[in-house]
Amino acid sequence: QKEVEQDPGPLSVPEGAIVSLNCTYSNSAFQYFMWYRQYSRKGPELLMYTYSSGNKEDGRFTAQVDKSSKYISLFIRDSQPSDSATYLCAMSGGNTGKLIFGQGTTLQVKP
Amino acid sequence: DTAVSQTPKYLVTQMGNDKSIKCEQNLGHDTMYWYKQDSKKFLKIMFSYNNKELIINETVPNRFSPKSPDKAHLNLHINSLELGDSAVYFCASATSQGRDYTFGSGTRLTVV
């Protein structure tokens, strides 16, 4: 069993839709939770960073962490074609900075 | 521009060759990493250096040897390249506490 599970998709939605992306994990030592966006042939760029359970909002993006269920989510409101990318969840515990990634979900937002 | 930069962006080489990928960061970070992304987009850590000292060495074949001449540079040398080494290799840097994680744009290695 992988430490972090993420549905690879692909996920296709119409412009303006609300998108929900999810990851589950098995290691209760994870303390830091991140969402990265990766455009084709580019490096991952950090979208959201959360430490504790709860919600964190940044513009159209909301990250949600439920440590008791070992479940994290990223919501994208009013999705745009420019949101079309692969979204990777990542987690870490301890202080080595080692990130464990999910497989990534490919999202396409159609105009 | 403040960034993590890697060279080359693309590398096509024959099996058995030796090649190097270079990485530099000007973010003032203490820690640098190498990650490998396979054809299914799965990213996995390979190595990490903190201030020139190796702190993470995952189960990577010893044909892969990282070298950090100073805390702003982390290079990756690969000996006797194999077909299975074909992937995108990403360099990243972060603070000692693992914050402000920044990735380079990747080196696409193709072994033929």
PDB file of C-alpha atoms in Angstrom, chain A:
ATOM      1  CA  GLN A   1       0.000   0.000   0.000  1.00  0.00           C
ATOM      2  CA  LYS A   2       1.333   3.411  -0.951  1.00  0.00           C
ATOM      3  CA  GLU A   3       1.779   5.939   1.839  1.00  0.00           C
ATOM      4  CA  VAL A   4      -0.262   8.495  -0.101  1.00  0.00           C
ATOM      5  CA  GLU A   5      -3.101   7.588  -2.440  1.00  0.00           C
ATOM      6  CA  GLN A   6      -4.495   9.973  -5.028  1.00  0.00           C
ATOM      7  CA  ASP A   7      -6.933   9.243  -7.824  1.00  0.00           C
ATOM      8  CA  PRO A   8      -4.992   9.932 -11.035  1.00  0.00           C
ATOM      9  CA  GLY A   9      -8.105  10.878 -13.001  1.00  0.00           C
ATOM     10  CA  PRO A  10      -8.201  12.288 -15.590  1.00  0.00           C
ATOM     11  CA  LEU A  11     -10.876  14.694 -14.420  1.00  0.00           C
ATOM     12  CA  SER A  12     -12.699  16.841 -16.969  1.00  0.00           C
ATOM     13  CA  VAL A  13     -15.073  19.632 -15.918  1.00  0.00           C
ATOM     14  CA  PRO A  14     -16.752  22.612 -17.612  1.00  0.00           C
ATOM     15  CA  GLU A  15     -15.508  26.113 -16.914  1.00  0.00           C
ATOM     16  CA  GLY A  16     -17.021  27.530 -13.737  1.00  0.00           C
ATOM     17  CA  ALA A  17     -17.424  24.158 -12.027  1.00  0.00           C
ATOM     18  CA  ILE A  18     -16.284  23.409  -8.497  1.00  0.00           C
ATOM     19  CA  VAL A  19     -13.471  20.872  -8.501  1.00  0.00           C
ATOM     20  CA  SER A  20     -12.692  18.559  -5.614  1.00  0.00           C
ATOM     21  CA  LEU A  21      -9.341  16.776  -5.447  1.00  0.00           C
ATOM     22  CA  ASN A  22      -8.537  14.318  -2.691  1.00  0.00           C
ATOM     23  CA  CYS A  23      -5.743  12.314  -1.115  1.00  0.00           C
ATOM     24  CA  THR A  24      -5.677   9.733   1.629  1.00  0.00           C
ATOM     25  CA  TYR A  25      -2.627   8.734   3.596  1.00  0.00           C
ATOM     26  CA  SER A  26      -1.612   6.023   6.011  1.00  0.00           C
ATOM     27  CA  ASN A  27       1.267   7.539   7.997  1.00  0.00           C
ATOM     28  CA  SER A  28      -0.032   9.349  11.083  1.00  0.00           C
ATOM     29  CA  ALA A  29       3.393  11.032  11.488  1.00  0.00           C
ATOM     30  CA  PHE A  30       2.646  13.376   8.590  1.00  0.00           C
ATOM     31  CA  GLN A  31       2.259  16.913   9.898  1.00  0.00           C
ATOM     32  CA  TYR A  32       2.595  19.143   6.850  1.00  0.00           C
ATOM     33  CA  PHE A  33       0.296  18.942   3.862  1.00  0.00           C
ATOM     34  CA  MET A  34       0.765  20.615   0.528  1.00  0.00           C
ATOM     35  CA  TRP A  35      -0.876  20.895  -2.849  1.00  0.00           C
ATOM     36  CA  TYR A  36       1.224  21.485  -5.934  1.00  0.00           C
ATOM     37  CA  ARG A  37       0.142  22.371  -9.434  1.00  0.00           C
ATOM     38  CA  GLN A  38       2.221  21.134 -12.359  1.00  0.00           C
ATOM     39  CA  TYR A  39       1.720  22.350 -15.893  1.00  0.00           C
ATOM     40  CA  SER A  40       2.929  20.211 -18.749  1.00  0.00           C
ATOM     41  CA  ARG A  41       6.736  20.155 -18.986  1.00  0.00           C
ATOM     42  CA  LYS A  42       7.110  22.423 -15.967  1.00  0.00           C
ATOM     43  CA  GLY A  43       8.146  21.905 -12.367  1.00  0.00           C
ATOM     44  CA  PRO A  44       5.598  21.612  -9.548  1.00  0.00           C
ATOM     45  CA  GLU A  45       4.612  24.944  -8.012  1.00  0.00           C
ATOM     46  CA  LEU A  46       3.294  25.225  -4.484  1.00  0.00           C
ATOM     47  CA  LEU A  47      -0.391  26.171  -4.270  1.00  0.00           C
ATOM     48  CA  MET A  48      -1.326  25.562  -0.660  1.00  0.00           C
ATOM     49  CA  TYR A  49       0.501  24.651   2.537  1.00  0.00           C
ATOM     50  CA  THR A  50      -1.289  23.568   5.703  1.00  0.00           C
ATOM     51  CA  TYR A  51      -0.124  22.289   9.035  1.00  0.00           C
ATOM     52  CA  SER A  52      -3.142  21.449  11.120  1.00  0.00           C
ATOM     53  CA  SER A  53      -6.576  20.003  10.587  1.00  0.00           C
ATOM     54  CA  GLY A  54      -9.123  22.458   9.236  1.00  0.00           C
ATOM     55  CA  ASN A  55      -9.576  24.670   6.228  1.00  0.00           C
ATOM     56  CA  LYS A  56      -7.291  27.188   4.572  1.00  0.00           C
ATOM     57  CA  GLU A  57      -8.496  29.486   1.836  1.00  0.00           C
ATOM     58  CA  ASP A  58      -6.539  31.388  -0.800  1.00  0.00           C
ATOM     59  CA  GLY A  59      -8.611  33.028  -3.488  1.00  0.00           C
ATOM     60  CA  ARG A  60     -10.471  30.345  -5.428  1.00  0.00           C
ATOM     61  CA  PHE A  61      -8.565  27.569  -3.672  1.00  0.00           C
ATOM     62  CA  THR A  62      -9.464  25.915  -0.364  1.00  0.00           C
ATOM     63  CA  ALA A  63      -7.342  23.224   1.263  1.00  0.00           C
ATOM     64  CA  GLN A  64      -8.915  20.966   3.843  1.00  0.00           C
ATOM     65  CA  VAL A  65      -7.139  18.578   6.201  1.00  0.00           C
ATOM     66  CA  ASP A  66      -8.807  15.930   8.350  1.00  0.00           C
ATOM     67  CA  LYS A  67      -6.070  14.229  10.342  1.00  0.00           C
ATOM     68  CA  SER A  68      -8.479  11.916  12.147  1.00  0.00           C
ATOM     69  CA  SER A  69      -9.560  10.427   8.807  1.00  0.00           C
ATOM     70  CA  LYS A  70      -6.125  10.852   7.197  1.00  0.00           C
ATOM     71  CA  TYR A  71      -7.754  12.689   4.336  1.00  0.00           C
ATOM     72  CA  ILE A  72      -6.923  15.948   2.580  1.00  0.00           C
ATOM     73  CA  SER A  73      -8.777  17.838  -0.106  1.00  0.00           C
ATOM     74  CA  LEU A  74      -8.297  20.752  -2.462  1.00  0.00           C
ATOM     75  CA  PHE A  75     -11.333  22.619  -3.735  1.00  0.00           C
ATOM     76  CA  ILE A  76     -11.179  24.925  -6.731  1.00  0.00           C
ATOM     77  CA  ARG A  77     -14.118  27.285  -7.152  1.00  0.00           C
ATOM     78  CA  ASP A  78     -15.110  28.866 -10.458  1.00  0.00           C
ATOM     79  CA  SER A  79     -12.602  26.719 -12.315  1.00  0.00           C
ATOM     80  CA  GLN A  80     -10.890  28.265 -15.336  1.00  0.00           C
ATOM     81  CA  PRO A  81      -9.243  26.711 -18.400  1.00  0.00           C
ATOM     82  CA  SER A  82      -5.944  27.998 -16.990  1.00  0.00           C
ATOM     83  CA  ASP A  83      -6.453  25.618 -14.041  1.00  0.00           C
ATOM     84  CA  SER A  84      -5.922  22.688 -16.427  1.00  0.00           C
ATOM     85  CA  ALA A  85      -2.858  20.941 -14.996  1.00  0.00           C
ATOM     86  CA  THR A  86      -1.804  18.020 -12.842  1.00  0.00           C
ATOM     87  CA  TYR A  87      -2.432  18.529  -9.122  1.00  0.00           C
ATOM     88  CA  LEU A  88      -0.174  16.731  -6.688  1.00  0.00           C
ATOM     89  CA  CYS A  89      -0.730  16.345  -2.990  1.00  0.00           C
ATOM     90  CA  ALA A  90       2.397  16.052  -0.855  1.00  0.00           C
ATOM     91  CA  MET A  91       3.058  15.422   2.815  1.00  0.00           C
ATOM     92  CA  SER A  92       5.911  15.394   5.228  1.00  0.00           C
ATOM     93  CA  GLY A  93       6.654  14.685   8.855  1.00  0.00           C
ATOM     94  CA  GLY A  94       9.696  15.365  10.955  1.00  0.00           C
ATOM     95  CA  ASN A  95      12.342  17.884   9.934  1.00  0.00           C
ATOM     96  CA  THR A  96      14.147  16.324   6.967  1.00  0.00           C
ATOM     97  CA  GLY A  97      11.872  18.062   4.500  1.00  0.00           C
ATOM     98  CA  LYS A  98      11.313  14.814   2.631  1.00  0.00           C
ATOM     99  CA  LEU A  99       8.037  15.076   0.692  1.00  0.00           C
ATOM    100  CA  ILE A 100       5.890  12.063  -0.074  1.00  0.00           C
ATOM    101  CA  PHE A 101       3.742  12.726  -3.117  1.00  0.00           C
ATOM    102  CA  GLY A 102       0.484  11.329  -4.342  1.00  0.00           C
ATOM    103  CA  GLN A 103       0.322  10.150  -7.926  1.00  0.00           C
ATOM    104  CA  GLY A 104      -1.214  13.400  -9.144  1.00  0.00           C
ATOM    105  CA  THR A 105      -4.649  14.097 -10.642  1.00  0.00           C
ATOM    106  CA  THR A 106      -4.835  15.454 -14.169  1.00  0.00           C
ATOM    107  CA  LEU A 107      -7.519  18.128 -14.462  1.00  0.00           C
ATOM    108  CA  GLN A 108      -8.942  19.562 -17.653  1.00  0.00           C
ATOM    109  CA  VAL A 109     -11.270  22.548 -17.507  1.00  0.00           C
ATOM    110  CA  LYS A 110     -13.169  22.961 -20.757  1.00  0.00           C
ATOM    111  CA  PRO A 111     -14.242  26.450 -21.924  1.00  0.00           C
TER     112      PRO A 111
END
